[in-house]
């Protein structure tokens, strides 16, 4: 409060006992002029870093917002232990190759990337809302803890770094005019036989990397691991695999076929108003008011209704045409689905 008011602030510290070793710590003065008095009296101006010997150890670490989705590869809704075909693997990351596709293995924290002589791994993430990035510098960084072989780090099509040893690597590029979500991404790709472990990545605005810092001879990530629940919600905007219990529905006759109109409330608003249904299954039974229980219900055709509002509030409407009609159903009556498994995709 004194500093905010422009009043000089004096901070006193006193050691309870002498410390035999010399340990230094970073202290940043954020507001006004700060004076530290004691065994080592030092004046610090705003924005400059003060190193004080024999002070209680703590550290202030500067870190920018990570703009990448699933940067530590923790979220893996597709649930596989190994990915070796073209398509999305861990959430947010697309896998492909110019030859035969190698292997990506989630090993949270991080991923293993493996490619034989006749294989390649290209793993990339596209940048949504790229129009807001154009003309500004961005930095893409990666922490490699183990590698044999070599690979390349790339941001857009104009900047790349080749890597053959463990460590932290980064590159900076200005996003050029004409960039689109389809031609602008950050990626890494193998060159020849390669086996590596990537501990994490970061995309941030500016020309500096704040992914990790070195303490002694070890690289340490600056940011704590993302909250898994929040990171999952971010990923579910693009891909959602879930099971919802006690789902109300309404059977109707559509062109002579029994169908269910199903309103759903998803955990998050997805990127597209009409996401693609990749898989859907009615689990267990459907109960309707006249007391019938229909089991082993097979869905023939599933569609997202045109009036869905999923990109705004997460509400979505489905029409499920059934292979076999319900028993003695009445148009417009409300029924209850025990559980509904559904996988929706709105990936870039």
Tab-separated table of C-alpha atoms in Angstrom, residues 82-319:
chain	number	residue	atom	x	y	z
A	82	UNK	CA	-0.055	-46.220	-28.858
A	83	UNK	CA	-0.890	-44.173	-31.957
A	84	UNK	CA	0.579	-45.147	-35.319
A	85	UNK	CA	-1.986	-44.088	-37.935
A	86	UNK	CA	-2.809	-40.733	-39.497
A	87	UNK	CA	-5.271	-38.717	-37.425
A	88	UNK	CA	-5.573	-37.097	-34.028
A	89	UNK	CA	-3.801	-38.848	-31.150
A	90	UNK	CA	-3.615	-37.210	-27.712
A	91	UNK	CA	-6.060	-34.328	-27.602
A	92	UNK	CA	-5.228	-31.367	-29.807
A	93	UNK	CA	-2.343	-33.086	-31.616
A	94	UNK	CA	-2.564	-34.402	-35.168
A	95	UNK	CA	-0.273	-37.232	-36.297
A	96	UNK	CA	0.742	-37.845	-39.898
A	97	UNK	CA	3.723	-38.641	-42.099
A	98	UNK	CA	5.096	-38.149	-45.597
A	99	UNK	CA	6.047	-41.863	-45.626
A	100	UNK	CA	5.005	-44.568	-43.147
A	101	UNK	CA	3.646	-43.299	-39.852
A	102	UNK	CA	5.808	-43.957	-36.807
A	103	UNK	CA	4.583	-44.209	-33.219
A	104	UNK	CA	3.433	-41.771	-30.545
A	105	UNK	CA	3.046	-43.103	-26.982
A	106	UNK	CA	1.455	-41.011	-24.210
A	107	UNK	CA	3.627	-41.292	-21.097
A	108	UNK	CA	2.310	-38.399	-19.026
A	109	UNK	CA	4.029	-36.213	-18.319
A	110	UNK	CA	5.066	-36.029	-21.950
A	111	UNK	CA	5.087	-38.387	-24.927
A	112	UNK	CA	7.489	-40.826	-26.547
A	113	UNK	CA	8.041	-40.475	-30.305
A	114	UNK	CA	9.510	-43.426	-32.194
A	115	UNK	CA	10.329	-43.755	-35.894
A	116	UNK	CA	12.304	-46.451	-37.741
A	117	UNK	CA	14.405	-45.846	-40.837
A	118	UNK	CA	11.438	-46.102	-43.190
A	119	UNK	CA	9.062	-44.170	-40.913
A	120	UNK	CA	8.354	-40.590	-39.926
A	121	UNK	CA	6.381	-38.878	-37.193
A	122	UNK	CA	4.896	-35.444	-37.787
A	123	UNK	CA	2.906	-34.229	-34.792
A	124	UNK	CA	1.367	-30.778	-35.020
A	125	UNK	CA	-1.248	-28.402	-33.689
A	126	UNK	CA	-3.106	-25.831	-35.764
A	127	UNK	CA	-3.653	-22.281	-34.517
A	128	UNK	CA	-7.293	-21.252	-34.189
A	129	UNK	CA	-8.278	-17.597	-34.736
A	130	UNK	CA	-5.020	-17.093	-36.616
A	131	UNK	CA	-6.120	-13.630	-37.750
A	132	UNK	CA	-5.332	-12.339	-34.252
A	133	UNK	CA	-1.746	-13.678	-34.486
A	134	UNK	CA	-0.745	-12.172	-37.836
A	135	UNK	CA	2.067	-9.622	-37.673
A	136	UNK	CA	3.199	-10.494	-34.141
A	137	UNK	CA	6.142	-12.611	-32.982
A	138	UNK	CA	5.445	-15.908	-31.229
A	139	UNK	CA	7.835	-18.356	-29.608
A	140	UNK	CA	7.503	-22.130	-29.757
A	141	UNK	CA	9.606	-24.051	-27.214
A	142	UNK	CA	10.061	-27.714	-26.387
A	143	UNK	CA	11.804	-29.666	-23.630
A	144	UNK	CA	13.471	-32.925	-24.727
A	145	UNK	CA	14.734	-35.187	-21.935
A	146	UNK	CA	15.925	-38.102	-24.083
A	147	UNK	CA	16.781	-38.527	-27.758
A	148	UNK	CA	18.587	-40.743	-30.207
A	149	UNK	CA	18.461	-39.625	-33.814
A	150	UNK	CA	17.225	-36.152	-34.665
A	151	UNK	CA	14.117	-34.151	-35.442
A	152	UNK	CA	13.037	-30.667	-36.446
A	153	UNK	CA	10.995	-28.059	-34.605
A	154	UNK	CA	8.893	-25.785	-36.833
A	155	UNK	CA	6.654	-22.740	-36.387
A	156	UNK	CA	4.694	-21.661	-39.472
A	157	UNK	CA	6.606	-22.387	-42.685
A	158	UNK	CA	9.411	-19.897	-42.220
A	159	UNK	CA	11.345	-20.972	-39.136
A	160	UNK	CA	12.764	-24.266	-37.914
A	161	UNK	CA	15.418	-25.690	-35.599
A	162	UNK	CA	17.094	-29.115	-35.912
A	163	UNK	CA	17.688	-31.026	-32.690
A	164	UNK	CA	19.978	-33.957	-31.906
A	165	UNK	CA	20.590	-33.659	-28.136
A	166	UNK	CA	18.434	-33.453	-25.005
A	167	UNK	CA	17.653	-29.978	-23.738
A	168	UNK	CA	15.370	-27.010	-24.207
A	169	UNK	CA	14.963	-25.606	-27.701
A	170	UNK	CA	12.883	-22.767	-29.030
A	171	UNK	CA	12.343	-20.648	-32.097
A	172	UNK	CA	10.549	-17.376	-32.777
A	173	UNK	CA	8.645	-16.367	-35.890
A	174	UNK	CA	6.407	-13.496	-36.917
A	175	UNK	CA	3.129	-14.922	-38.184
A	176	UNK	CA	3.050	-13.720	-41.815
A	177	UNK	CA	0.236	-12.131	-43.778
A	178	UNK	CA	-1.883	-14.661	-45.600
A	179	UNK	CA	-1.687	-17.201	-42.796
A	180	UNK	CA	-4.769	-19.387	-42.353
A	181	UNK	CA	-5.762	-22.015	-39.825
A	182	UNK	CA	-5.039	-24.676	-42.451
A	183	UNK	CA	-1.488	-23.559	-43.315
A	184	UNK	CA	-0.247	-22.277	-39.959
A	185	UNK	CA	0.756	-24.639	-37.185
A	186	UNK	CA	3.541	-25.531	-34.803
A	187	UNK	CA	4.976	-28.986	-35.249
A	188	UNK	CA	7.867	-31.323	-34.705
A	189	UNK	CA	8.874	-34.048	-37.119
A	190	UNK	CA	11.468	-36.788	-37.107
A	191	UNK	CA	14.306	-37.163	-39.611
A	192	UNK	CA	15.384	-40.776	-40.044
A	193	UNK	CA	15.475	-43.286	-37.209
A	194	UNK	CA	14.559	-41.456	-33.993
A	195	UNK	CA	13.503	-42.230	-30.427
A	196	UNK	CA	12.807	-39.326	-28.072
A	197	UNK	CA	10.838	-38.184	-25.054
A	198	UNK	CA	9.184	-34.761	-25.078
A	199	UNK	CA	8.322	-33.475	-21.590
A	200	UNK	CA	6.260	-30.493	-22.723
A	201	UNK	CA	5.870	-27.634	-25.181
A	202	UNK	CA	4.840	-24.009	-25.070
A	203	UNK	CA	3.507	-21.456	-27.548
A	204	UNK	CA	3.627	-17.902	-26.263
A	205	UNK	CA	3.483	-14.374	-27.547
A	206	UNK	CA	6.798	-12.542	-27.732
A	207	UNK	CA	10.410	-13.396	-28.455
A	208	UNK	CA	11.371	-15.135	-25.203
A	209	UNK	CA	10.731	-18.666	-24.016
A	210	UNK	CA	9.325	-19.178	-20.522
A	211	UNK	CA	8.700	-22.927	-20.756
A	212	UNK	CA	11.567	-23.949	-18.469
A	213	UNK	CA	14.644	-22.737	-16.626
A	214	UNK	CA	17.864	-24.464	-15.703
A	215	UNK	CA	18.670	-25.230	-12.065
A	216	UNK	CA	22.148	-26.678	-11.818
A	217	UNK	CA	22.375	-29.038	-14.768
A	218	UNK	CA	18.640	-29.861	-14.821
A	219	UNK	CA	15.868	-28.214	-16.809
A	220	UNK	CA	12.769	-27.481	-14.697
A	221	UNK	CA	9.369	-26.516	-16.116
A	222	UNK	CA	8.303	-23.016	-15.062
A	223	UNK	CA	4.586	-23.697	-14.953
A	224	UNK	CA	2.872	-26.169	-12.649
A	225	UNK	CA	0.975	-28.908	-14.490
A	226	UNK	CA	-2.385	-27.619	-15.765
A	227	UNK	CA	-5.435	-28.514	-13.725
A	228	UNK	CA	-6.569	-31.773	-15.407
A	229	UNK	CA	-10.262	-30.883	-15.124
A	230	UNK	CA	-9.799	-27.458	-16.736
A	231	UNK	CA	-7.488	-28.800	-19.434
A	232	UNK	CA	-10.030	-31.520	-20.223
A	233	UNK	CA	-12.749	-28.887	-20.674
A	234	UNK	CA	-10.504	-26.947	-23.059
A	235	UNK	CA	-9.896	-30.114	-25.066
A	236	UNK	CA	-13.587	-31.041	-25.096
A	237	UNK	CA	-14.311	-27.913	-27.093
A	238	UNK	CA	-12.725	-29.805	-30.008
A	239	UNK	CA	-13.317	-33.457	-29.114
A	240	UNK	CA	-15.704	-34.964	-26.598
A	241	UNK	CA	-15.996	-38.587	-25.514
A	242	UNK	CA	-18.395	-39.118	-22.646
A	243	UNK	CA	-21.218	-41.179	-21.182
A	244	UNK	CA	-24.330	-39.402	-19.907
A	245	UNK	CA	-26.789	-41.179	-17.596
A	246	UNK	CA	-30.561	-40.766	-17.252
A	247	UNK	CA	-31.115	-39.015	-20.571
A	248	UNK	CA	-34.671	-37.942	-21.378
A	249	UNK	CA	-35.872	-38.506	-24.925
A	250	UNK	CA	-39.035	-38.478	-27.010
A	251	UNK	CA	-39.911	-41.243	-29.517
A	252	UNK	CA	-41.492	-40.129	-32.806
A	253	UNK	CA	-42.402	-41.739	-36.090
A	254	UNK	CA	-40.342	-40.346	-38.969
A	255	UNK	CA	-41.326	-41.708	-42.377
A	256	UNK	CA	-42.435	-44.971	-40.839
A	257	UNK	CA	-39.337	-45.431	-38.677
A	258	UNK	CA	-39.153	-45.106	-34.906
A	259	UNK	CA	-36.688	-42.396	-33.907
A	260	UNK	CA	-35.689	-40.670	-30.697
A	261	UNK	CA	-35.399	-36.921	-30.273
A	262	UNK	CA	-32.690	-36.447	-27.646
A	263	UNK	CA	-31.722	-33.105	-26.070
A	264	UNK	CA	-28.319	-33.146	-24.395
A	265	UNK	CA	-26.425	-30.685	-22.242
A	266	UNK	CA	-22.716	-31.115	-22.913
A	267	UNK	CA	-20.071	-30.175	-20.320
A	268	UNK	CA	-18.817	-27.345	-22.560
A	269	UNK	CA	-19.772	-25.429	-25.693
A	270	UNK	CA	-17.979	-27.046	-28.622
A	271	UNK	CA	-16.211	-25.262	-31.475
A	272	UNK	CA	-18.827	-26.151	-34.095
A	273	UNK	CA	-22.593	-25.833	-34.007
A	274	UNK	CA	-22.933	-29.287	-35.608
A	275	UNK	CA	-20.033	-31.473	-34.448
A	276	UNK	CA	-19.469	-34.813	-36.163
A	277	UNK	CA	-20.847	-37.871	-34.372
A	278	UNK	CA	-17.954	-40.351	-34.424
A	279	UNK	CA	-19.650	-42.962	-32.225
A	280	UNK	CA	-22.888	-43.312	-30.280
A	281	UNK	CA	-24.447	-46.140	-28.287
A	282	UNK	CA	-27.487	-46.576	-26.061
A	283	UNK	CA	-26.290	-48.450	-22.988
A	284	UNK	CA	-28.561	-50.854	-21.097
A	285	UNK	CA	-32.223	-49.834	-21.510
A	286	UNK	CA	-34.914	-47.304	-22.375
A	287	UNK	CA	-37.864	-46.962	-19.978
A	288	UNK	CA	-41.142	-45.367	-21.015
A	289	UNK	CA	-44.203	-44.405	-18.971
A	290	UNK	CA	-46.339	-47.438	-19.851
A	291	UNK	CA	-43.836	-49.627	-18.031
A	292	UNK	CA	-41.924	-51.157	-20.927
A	293	UNK	CA	-38.186	-51.585	-20.783
A	294	UNK	CA	-36.468	-51.863	-24.154
A	295	UNK	CA	-33.001	-53.370	-24.035
A	296	UNK	CA	-30.187	-53.781	-26.572
A	297	UNK	CA	-31.363	-50.786	-28.586
A	298	UNK	CA	-29.412	-50.402	-31.837
A	299	UNK	CA	-29.083	-47.008	-33.532
A	300	UNK	CA	-29.222	-47.057	-37.323
A	301	UNK	CA	-28.632	-43.366	-38.088
A	302	UNK	CA	-27.611	-40.564	-35.720
A	303	UNK	CA	-27.705	-36.896	-36.718
A	304	UNK	CA	-27.188	-33.545	-35.003
A	305	UNK	CA	-30.286	-31.420	-35.408
A	306	UNK	CA	-29.937	-28.203	-37.361
A	307	UNK	CA	-31.218	-26.116	-34.473
A	308	UNK	CA	-28.450	-27.235	-32.144
A	309	UNK	CA	-26.785	-24.505	-30.114
A	310	UNK	CA	-23.709	-26.407	-29.051
A	311	UNK	CA	-21.160	-23.717	-29.958
A	312	UNK	CA	-22.907	-21.191	-27.727
A	313	UNK	CA	-24.053	-22.954	-24.597
A	314	UNK	CA	-23.363	-26.664	-25.016
A	315	UNK	CA	-26.990	-27.607	-25.734
A	316	UNK	CA	-27.314	-30.104	-28.564
A	317	UNK	CA	-30.234	-31.942	-30.146
A	318	UNK	CA	-29.904	-35.420	-31.650
A	319	UNK	CA	-32.195	-37.517	-33.816
